[in-house]
């Protein structure tokens, strides 16, 4: 089925019956359209309004529902851009002066920035963004269906915030690999780890400064400045409607809630979780885990 935004959404099945089939007709589709009309950047008032509407719909479908308020930075362009800027600034000083003190500074700054990015990109403690960048409220919606005392629990997760656009997300870039490296693309089992690109700049600045390899340091500067430009572009772009990322999954949660109300599964507790701030590297999901696990 295709919505007005041209997004195809397929209904999953439980016991041979479409999950969406009993969701009060087309209510799940109406919910996607309604939420897509709200500008919903991570940790924003739009995200809050989306969370409240999702919670209200889930309550109407018989779920025990609550909204949990957490704290998040709400973006990734500032942490990535700032870490690369610190490494690039120190690296530029070292490249210009080429003295021992400037090399030590570049090595320390590059190493610190690389460690910060490794932690942030790897969903670690996020110490860099927590120490230097502001935080705002974000909202997770948790709904419970089925038997609350059941031994088995199934958790289904969606998110209701939406991403910023950017040149790095242009569809043409995704077609370069299949076009120019077709055999390698056919054999590959994973997508290209593009986020290594925003981490390698500080690593190369650090390594180049330690070894006195100025070409390596200069290459690190180029990568870091490229990462800064890409993050600035993303931060300045508008927020997309996000119908298929991830409101289609929110629609699945609503359809499943309706199905479970009509045909509950004996001995099964179902948690329907829609998180905020997923687009800022799963801050909402991480906060949910910190609170409940």
mmCIF file of C-alpha atoms in Angstrom:
data_model
loop_
_atom_site.group_PDB
_atom_site.id
_atom_site.type_symbol
_atom_site.label_atom_id
_atom_site.label_comp_id
_atom_site.label_asym_id
_atom_site.label_seq_id
_atom_site.Cartn_x
_atom_site.Cartn_y
_atom_site.Cartn_z
ATOM 1 C CA UNK A 1 0.000 0.000 0.000
ATOM 2 C CA UNK A 2 1.322 3.486 -0.842
ATOM 3 C CA UNK A 3 0.524 6.615 1.158
ATOM 4 C CA UNK A 4 0.161 10.166 -0.150
ATOM 5 C CA UNK A 5 3.900 10.767 0.224
ATOM 6 C CA UNK A 6 4.633 7.857 -2.092
ATOM 7 C CA UNK A 7 5.770 5.578 0.722
ATOM 8 C CA UNK A 8 4.965 1.898 0.434
ATOM 9 C CA UNK A 9 3.963 0.225 3.694
ATOM 10 C CA UNK A 10 3.290 -3.487 3.877
ATOM 11 C CA UNK A 11 1.249 -5.008 6.683
ATOM 12 C CA UNK A 12 2.842 -7.763 8.691
ATOM 13 C CA UNK A 13 0.770 -10.802 9.591
ATOM 14 C CA UNK A 14 -0.084 -12.577 12.806
ATOM 15 C CA UNK A 15 -1.693 -15.947 12.434
ATOM 16 C CA UNK A 16 -2.366 -15.284 8.752
ATOM 17 C CA UNK A 17 -4.277 -12.057 9.350
ATOM 18 C CA UNK A 18 -2.856 -8.643 8.526
ATOM 19 C CA UNK A 19 -1.735 -6.716 11.599
ATOM 20 C CA UNK A 20 -3.183 -3.566 10.054
ATOM 21 C CA UNK A 21 -6.418 -5.165 9.024
ATOM 22 C CA UNK A 22 -8.351 -4.435 12.194
ATOM 23 C CA UNK A 23 -6.870 -1.055 13.115
ATOM 24 C CA UNK A 24 -10.222 0.708 12.758
ATOM 25 C CA UNK A 25 -10.006 0.725 8.993
ATOM 26 C CA UNK A 26 -7.379 3.157 7.798
ATOM 27 C CA UNK A 27 -6.607 4.753 11.172
ATOM 28 C CA UNK A 28 -2.971 3.676 11.088
ATOM 29 C CA UNK A 29 -2.561 5.347 7.695
ATOM 30 C CA UNK A 30 -4.284 8.469 8.974
ATOM 31 C CA UNK A 31 -1.901 8.482 11.938
ATOM 32 C CA UNK A 32 1.126 8.375 9.635
ATOM 33 C CA UNK A 33 -0.209 11.286 7.584
ATOM 34 C CA UNK A 34 -1.099 13.266 10.703
ATOM 35 C CA UNK A 35 2.310 12.771 12.299
ATOM 36 C CA UNK A 36 4.223 13.377 9.067
ATOM 37 C CA UNK A 37 2.641 16.835 8.906
ATOM 38 C CA UNK A 38 4.351 17.750 12.205
ATOM 39 C CA UNK A 39 7.943 18.948 12.049
ATOM 40 C CA UNK A 40 9.582 16.529 14.476
ATOM 41 C CA UNK A 41 13.317 17.071 14.948
ATOM 42 C CA UNK A 42 14.840 15.171 17.826
ATOM 43 C CA UNK A 43 14.211 16.605 21.308
ATOM 44 C CA UNK A 44 11.795 19.257 20.054
ATOM 45 C CA UNK A 45 8.287 20.450 20.777
ATOM 46 C CA UNK A 46 7.174 18.729 17.581
ATOM 47 C CA UNK A 47 8.567 15.458 18.876
ATOM 48 C CA UNK A 48 6.643 15.983 22.128
ATOM 49 C CA UNK A 49 3.384 16.603 20.263
ATOM 50 C CA UNK A 50 3.935 13.482 18.183
ATOM 51 C CA UNK A 51 4.556 11.444 21.340
ATOM 52 C CA UNK A 52 1.346 12.730 22.919
ATOM 53 C CA UNK A 53 -0.722 11.850 19.840
ATOM 54 C CA UNK A 54 0.784 8.377 19.604
ATOM 55 C CA UNK A 55 0.120 7.776 23.294
ATOM 56 C CA UNK A 56 -3.482 8.946 22.932
ATOM 57 C CA UNK A 57 -4.097 6.590 20.002
ATOM 58 C CA UNK A 58 -2.569 3.648 21.846
ATOM 59 C CA UNK A 59 -4.744 4.357 24.879
ATOM 60 C CA UNK A 60 -7.812 4.411 22.626
ATOM 61 C CA UNK A 61 -6.750 0.960 21.438
ATOM 62 C CA UNK A 62 -6.790 -0.368 24.992
ATOM 63 C CA UNK A 63 -3.094 -0.185 25.898
ATOM 64 C CA UNK A 64 -1.711 0.849 29.263
ATOM 65 C CA UNK A 65 0.329 3.824 28.127
ATOM 66 C CA UNK A 66 2.772 6.330 29.572
ATOM 67 C CA UNK A 67 5.187 8.954 28.278
ATOM 68 C CA UNK A 68 8.647 9.107 29.815
ATOM 69 C CA UNK A 69 10.566 12.365 29.627
ATOM 70 C CA UNK A 70 14.314 11.993 29.195
ATOM 71 C CA UNK A 71 17.231 14.273 28.338
ATOM 72 C CA UNK A 72 19.074 14.313 25.018
ATOM 73 C CA UNK A 73 21.247 16.617 22.975
ATOM 74 C CA UNK A 74 19.042 15.982 19.953
ATOM 75 C CA UNK A 75 21.614 16.021 17.168
ATOM 76 C CA UNK A 76 24.831 14.449 15.973
ATOM 77 C CA UNK A 77 26.262 17.184 13.740
ATOM 78 C CA UNK A 78 27.543 19.228 16.682
ATOM 79 C CA UNK A 79 29.350 16.352 18.473
ATOM 80 C CA UNK A 80 30.908 15.087 15.236
ATOM 81 C CA UNK A 81 31.664 18.541 13.866
ATOM 82 C CA UNK A 82 33.142 19.843 17.121
ATOM 83 C CA UNK A 83 35.371 16.800 17.660
ATOM 84 C CA UNK A 84 36.704 17.102 14.117
ATOM 85 C CA UNK A 85 37.201 20.855 14.540
ATOM 86 C CA UNK A 86 39.316 20.337 17.678
ATOM 87 C CA UNK A 87 41.530 17.834 15.866
ATOM 88 C CA UNK A 88 41.734 19.975 12.734
ATOM 89 C CA UNK A 89 42.682 23.147 14.615
ATOM 90 C CA UNK A 90 45.471 21.450 16.543
ATOM 91 C CA UNK A 91 46.622 19.634 13.411
ATOM 92 C CA UNK A 92 46.773 22.865 11.424
ATOM 93 C CA UNK A 93 48.920 24.476 14.127
ATOM 94 C CA UNK A 94 51.288 21.497 14.119
ATOM 95 C CA UNK A 95 51.514 21.497 10.339
ATOM 96 C CA UNK A 96 52.418 25.163 10.322
ATOM 97 C CA UNK A 97 54.902 25.237 13.218
ATOM 98 C CA UNK A 98 56.239 21.657 13.079
ATOM 99 C CA UNK A 99 57.679 21.942 16.570
ATOM 100 C CA UNK A 100 57.657 19.416 19.377
ATOM 101 C CA UNK A 101 55.054 21.267 21.450
ATOM 102 C CA UNK A 102 52.654 21.640 18.527
ATOM 103 C CA UNK A 103 53.065 17.960 17.644
ATOM 104 C CA UNK A 104 52.233 16.956 21.217
ATOM 105 C CA UNK A 105 49.175 19.227 21.117
ATOM 106 C CA UNK A 106 47.994 17.757 17.794
ATOM 107 C CA UNK A 107 48.540 14.194 19.011
ATOM 108 C CA UNK A 108 46.587 14.849 22.207
ATOM 109 C CA UNK A 109 43.768 16.707 20.450
ATOM 110 C CA UNK A 110 43.508 14.117 17.691
ATOM 111 C CA UNK A 111 43.523 11.247 20.163
ATOM 112 C CA UNK A 112 40.923 12.880 22.396
ATOM 113 C CA UNK A 113 38.675 13.657 19.424
ATOM 114 C CA UNK A 114 39.016 10.137 18.028
ATOM 115 C CA UNK A 115 38.159 8.636 21.426
ATOM 116 C CA UNK A 116 35.148 10.936 21.756
ATOM 117 C CA UNK A 117 33.867 9.964 18.315
ATOM 118 C CA UNK A 118 34.429 6.236 18.901
ATOM 119 C CA UNK A 119 32.380 6.466 22.094
ATOM 120 C CA UNK A 120 29.645 8.591 20.533
ATOM 121 C CA UNK A 121 29.280 6.642 17.296
ATOM 122 C CA UNK A 122 29.391 3.366 19.218
ATOM 123 C CA UNK A 123 26.517 4.334 21.547
ATOM 124 C CA UNK A 124 28.801 4.525 24.550
ATOM 125 C CA UNK A 125 28.568 6.833 27.545
ATOM 126 C CA UNK A 126 28.465 9.906 25.273
ATOM 127 C CA UNK A 127 30.785 11.768 27.658
ATOM 128 C CA UNK A 128 31.872 14.301 25.034
ATOM 129 C CA UNK A 129 28.424 15.597 24.112
ATOM 130 C CA UNK A 130 27.225 15.454 27.716
ATOM 131 C CA UNK A 131 30.184 17.533 28.913
ATOM 132 C CA UNK A 132 30.198 20.213 26.215
ATOM 133 C CA UNK A 133 26.792 20.432 24.566
ATOM 134 C CA UNK A 134 23.339 21.459 25.841
ATOM 135 C CA UNK A 135 20.602 18.924 26.458
ATOM 136 C CA UNK A 136 16.855 19.177 25.959
ATOM 137 C CA UNK A 137 13.813 17.077 26.851
ATOM 138 C CA UNK A 138 12.928 14.108 24.668
ATOM 139 C CA UNK A 139 9.918 11.807 24.993
ATOM 140 C CA UNK A 140 9.497 8.029 24.831
ATOM 141 C CA UNK A 141 6.066 6.415 24.506
ATOM 142 C CA UNK A 142 5.657 3.048 26.248
ATOM 143 C CA UNK A 143 2.459 1.062 25.788
ATOM 144 C CA UNK A 144 1.666 -2.340 27.262
ATOM 145 C CA UNK A 145 -0.752 -4.830 25.764
ATOM 146 C CA UNK A 146 -1.602 -8.419 26.540
ATOM 147 C CA UNK A 147 -1.126 -10.180 29.860
ATOM 148 C CA UNK A 148 0.868 -7.957 32.285
ATOM 149 C CA UNK A 149 1.785 -10.985 34.402
ATOM 150 C CA UNK A 150 2.943 -13.195 31.542
ATOM 151 C CA UNK A 151 6.335 -14.874 31.688
ATOM 152 C CA UNK A 152 7.100 -14.007 28.071
ATOM 153 C CA UNK A 153 7.511 -10.425 26.857
ATOM 154 C CA UNK A 154 7.882 -9.210 23.289
ATOM 155 C CA UNK A 155 9.140 -5.664 22.689
ATOM 156 C CA UNK A 156 8.502 -3.854 19.398
ATOM 157 C CA UNK A 157 10.321 -0.573 18.839
ATOM 158 C CA UNK A 158 9.730 2.372 16.519
ATOM 159 C CA UNK A 159 10.685 6.040 16.725
ATOM 160 C CA UNK A 160 8.681 9.187 16.101
ATOM 161 C CA UNK A 161 11.334 11.865 15.574
ATOM 162 C CA UNK A 162 12.527 12.710 12.065
ATOM 163 C CA UNK A 163 15.934 13.353 10.522
ATOM 164 C CA UNK A 164 17.546 16.358 8.910
ATOM 165 C CA UNK A 165 18.277 16.110 5.217
ATOM 166 C CA UNK A 166 21.763 16.567 3.742
ATOM 167 C CA UNK A 167 23.853 16.117 0.625
ATOM 168 C CA UNK A 168 25.424 12.952 2.057
ATOM 169 C CA UNK A 169 21.968 11.335 1.920
ATOM 170 C CA UNK A 170 21.445 12.061 -1.782
ATOM 171 C CA UNK A 171 20.167 8.902 -3.533
ATOM 172 C CA UNK A 172 22.753 9.277 -6.299
ATOM 173 C CA UNK A 173 25.573 8.520 -3.863
ATOM 174 C CA UNK A 174 24.068 5.128 -3.060
ATOM 175 C CA UNK A 175 24.123 4.217 -6.752
ATOM 176 C CA UNK A 176 27.849 4.845 -7.232
ATOM 177 C CA UNK A 177 28.948 1.515 -5.748
ATOM 178 C CA UNK A 178 26.658 -0.708 -7.834
ATOM 179 C CA UNK A 179 27.558 1.273 -10.948
ATOM 180 C CA UNK A 180 31.351 1.472 -10.705
ATOM 181 C CA UNK A 181 32.140 -1.480 -8.413
ATOM 182 C CA UNK A 182 29.400 -3.871 -9.438
ATOM 183 C CA UNK A 183 31.249 -7.135 -8.698
ATOM 184 C CA UNK A 184 32.402 -5.983 -5.286
ATOM 185 C CA UNK A 185 28.902 -4.731 -4.551
ATOM 186 C CA UNK A 186 27.372 -8.101 -5.466
ATOM 187 C CA UNK A 187 29.739 -9.937 -3.116
ATOM 188 C CA UNK A 188 29.369 -7.534 -0.206
ATOM 189 C CA UNK A 189 27.197 -8.426 2.770
ATOM 190 C CA UNK A 190 27.356 -5.030 4.497
ATOM 191 C CA UNK A 191 26.958 -1.437 3.474
ATOM 192 C CA UNK A 192 30.001 0.807 3.357
ATOM 193 C CA UNK A 193 30.790 2.014 6.918
ATOM 194 C CA UNK A 194 30.631 5.692 5.998
ATOM 195 C CA UNK A 195 30.807 6.875 9.614
ATOM 196 C CA UNK A 196 34.433 5.762 9.723
ATOM 197 C CA UNK A 197 35.053 8.786 7.529
ATOM 198 C CA UNK A 198 34.202 11.209 10.342
ATOM 199 C CA UNK A 199 36.451 9.283 12.759
ATOM 200 C CA UNK A 200 39.507 8.687 10.588
ATOM 201 C CA UNK A 201 40.385 12.381 10.301
ATOM 202 C CA UNK A 202 41.253 12.805 14.005
ATOM 203 C CA UNK A 203 42.944 9.374 14.010
ATOM 204 C CA UNK A 204 45.200 10.415 11.138
ATOM 205 C CA UNK A 205 45.934 13.780 12.756
ATOM 206 C CA UNK A 206 46.987 11.980 15.929
ATOM 207 C CA UNK A 207 49.067 9.353 14.115
ATOM 208 C CA UNK A 208 50.695 11.895 11.827
ATOM 209 C CA UNK A 209 51.653 14.129 14.740
ATOM 210 C CA UNK A 210 53.089 11.241 16.767
ATOM 211 C CA UNK A 211 55.140 9.888 13.858
ATOM 212 C CA UNK A 212 56.033 13.249 12.350
ATOM 213 C CA UNK A 213 54.422 12.153 9.085
ATOM 214 C CA UNK A 214 53.206 15.452 7.700
ATOM 215 C CA UNK A 215 51.455 13.980 4.672
ATOM 216 C CA UNK A 216 49.412 11.726 6.929
ATOM 217 C CA UNK A 217 48.573 14.668 9.170
ATOM 218 C CA UNK A 218 47.571 16.742 6.148
ATOM 219 C CA UNK A 219 45.313 13.931 4.908
ATOM 220 C CA UNK A 220 43.702 13.848 8.351
ATOM 221 C CA UNK A 221 43.064 17.584 8.118
ATOM 222 C CA UNK A 222 41.334 17.126 4.767
ATOM 223 C CA UNK A 223 39.087 14.385 6.158
ATOM 224 C CA UNK A 224 38.286 16.418 9.278
ATOM 225 C CA UNK A 225 37.388 19.520 7.279
ATOM 226 C CA UNK A 226 35.237 17.351 5.010
ATOM 227 C CA UNK A 227 33.408 15.974 8.054
ATOM 228 C CA UNK A 228 32.885 19.502 9.394
ATOM 229 C CA UNK A 229 31.406 20.629 6.065
ATOM 230 C CA UNK A 230 29.091 17.605 5.895
ATOM 231 C CA UNK A 231 27.862 18.104 9.466
ATOM 232 C CA UNK A 232 27.290 21.828 8.897
ATOM 233 C CA UNK A 233 25.232 20.996 5.808
ATOM 234 C CA UNK A 234 23.080 18.518 7.748
ATOM 235 C CA UNK A 235 22.590 20.876 10.681
ATOM 236 C CA UNK A 236 21.393 23.682 8.402
ATOM 237 C CA UNK A 237 18.969 21.507 6.435
ATOM 238 C CA UNK A 238 15.269 21.147 7.132
ATOM 239 C CA UNK A 239 13.664 18.127 8.773
ATOM 240 C CA UNK A 240 12.120 15.510 6.485
ATOM 241 C CA UNK A 241 8.526 14.239 7.028
ATOM 242 C CA UNK A 242 9.862 10.795 7.960
ATOM 243 C CA UNK A 243 6.869 8.783 6.740
ATOM 244 C CA UNK A 244 9.025 5.703 6.157
ATOM 245 C CA UNK A 245 11.643 6.622 8.776
ATOM 246 C CA UNK A 246 10.081 5.750 11.074
ATOM 247 C CA UNK A 247 6.366 6.561 11.064
ATOM 248 C CA UNK A 248 5.640 3.422 9.060
ATOM 249 C CA UNK A 249 6.818 1.464 12.115
ATOM 250 C CA UNK A 250 4.651 3.645 14.361
ATOM 251 C CA UNK A 251 1.754 2.614 12.128
ATOM 252 C CA UNK A 252 2.697 -1.022 12.728
ATOM 253 C CA UNK A 253 2.583 -0.438 16.504
ATOM 254 C CA UNK A 254 -0.909 1.031 16.199
ATOM 255 C CA UNK A 255 -2.111 -1.777 13.976
ATOM 256 C CA UNK A 256 -0.652 -4.384 16.284
ATOM 257 C CA UNK A 257 -2.296 -2.748 19.314
ATOM 258 C CA UNK A 258 -5.660 -2.999 17.577
ATOM 259 C CA UNK A 259 -5.058 -6.634 16.648
ATOM 260 C CA UNK A 260 -4.009 -7.557 20.185
ATOM 261 C CA UNK A 261 -7.114 -5.907 21.591
ATOM 262 C CA UNK A 262 -9.308 -8.095 19.395
ATOM 263 C CA UNK A 263 -7.186 -11.262 19.514
ATOM 264 C CA UNK A 264 -4.861 -11.243 22.543
ATOM 265 C CA UNK A 265 -2.162 -13.894 22.657
ATOM 266 C CA UNK A 266 -2.427 -15.991 25.801
ATOM 267 C CA UNK A 267 0.585 -15.863 28.111
ATOM 268 C CA UNK A 268 2.266 -13.002 26.247
ATOM 269 C CA UNK A 269 2.998 -9.453 27.355
ATOM 270 C CA UNK A 270 3.706 -7.013 24.526
ATOM 271 C CA UNK A 271 5.526 -3.706 24.954
ATOM 272 C CA UNK A 272 5.041 -1.198 22.156
ATOM 273 C CA UNK A 273 7.822 1.376 22.402
ATOM 274 C CA UNK A 274 8.170 4.507 20.289
ATOM 275 C CA UNK A 275 11.288 6.464 21.167
ATOM 276 C CA UNK A 276 12.293 10.051 20.681
ATOM 277 C CA UNK A 277 15.732 11.272 19.606
ATOM 278 C CA UNK A 278 16.556 8.149 17.622
ATOM 279 C CA UNK A 279 17.944 10.289 14.820
ATOM 280 C CA UNK A 280 20.528 11.747 17.207
ATOM 281 C CA UNK A 281 22.085 8.273 17.468
ATOM 282 C CA UNK A 282 19.414 6.526 19.536
ATOM 283 C CA UNK A 283 19.534 8.828 22.559
ATOM 284 C CA UNK A 284 15.906 8.055 23.410
ATOM 285 C CA UNK A 285 16.453 4.304 23.187
ATOM 286 C CA UNK A 286 19.619 4.583 25.266
ATOM 287 C CA UNK A 287 17.731 6.554 27.920
ATOM 288 C CA UNK A 288 15.004 3.900 27.974
ATOM 289 C CA UNK A 289 17.626 1.216 28.496
ATOM 290 C CA UNK A 290 19.323 3.178 31.274
ATOM 291 C CA UNK A 291 15.999 3.583 33.054
ATOM 292 C CA UNK A 292 14.637 0.042 32.684
ATOM 293 C CA UNK A 293 17.532 -2.387 32.205
#
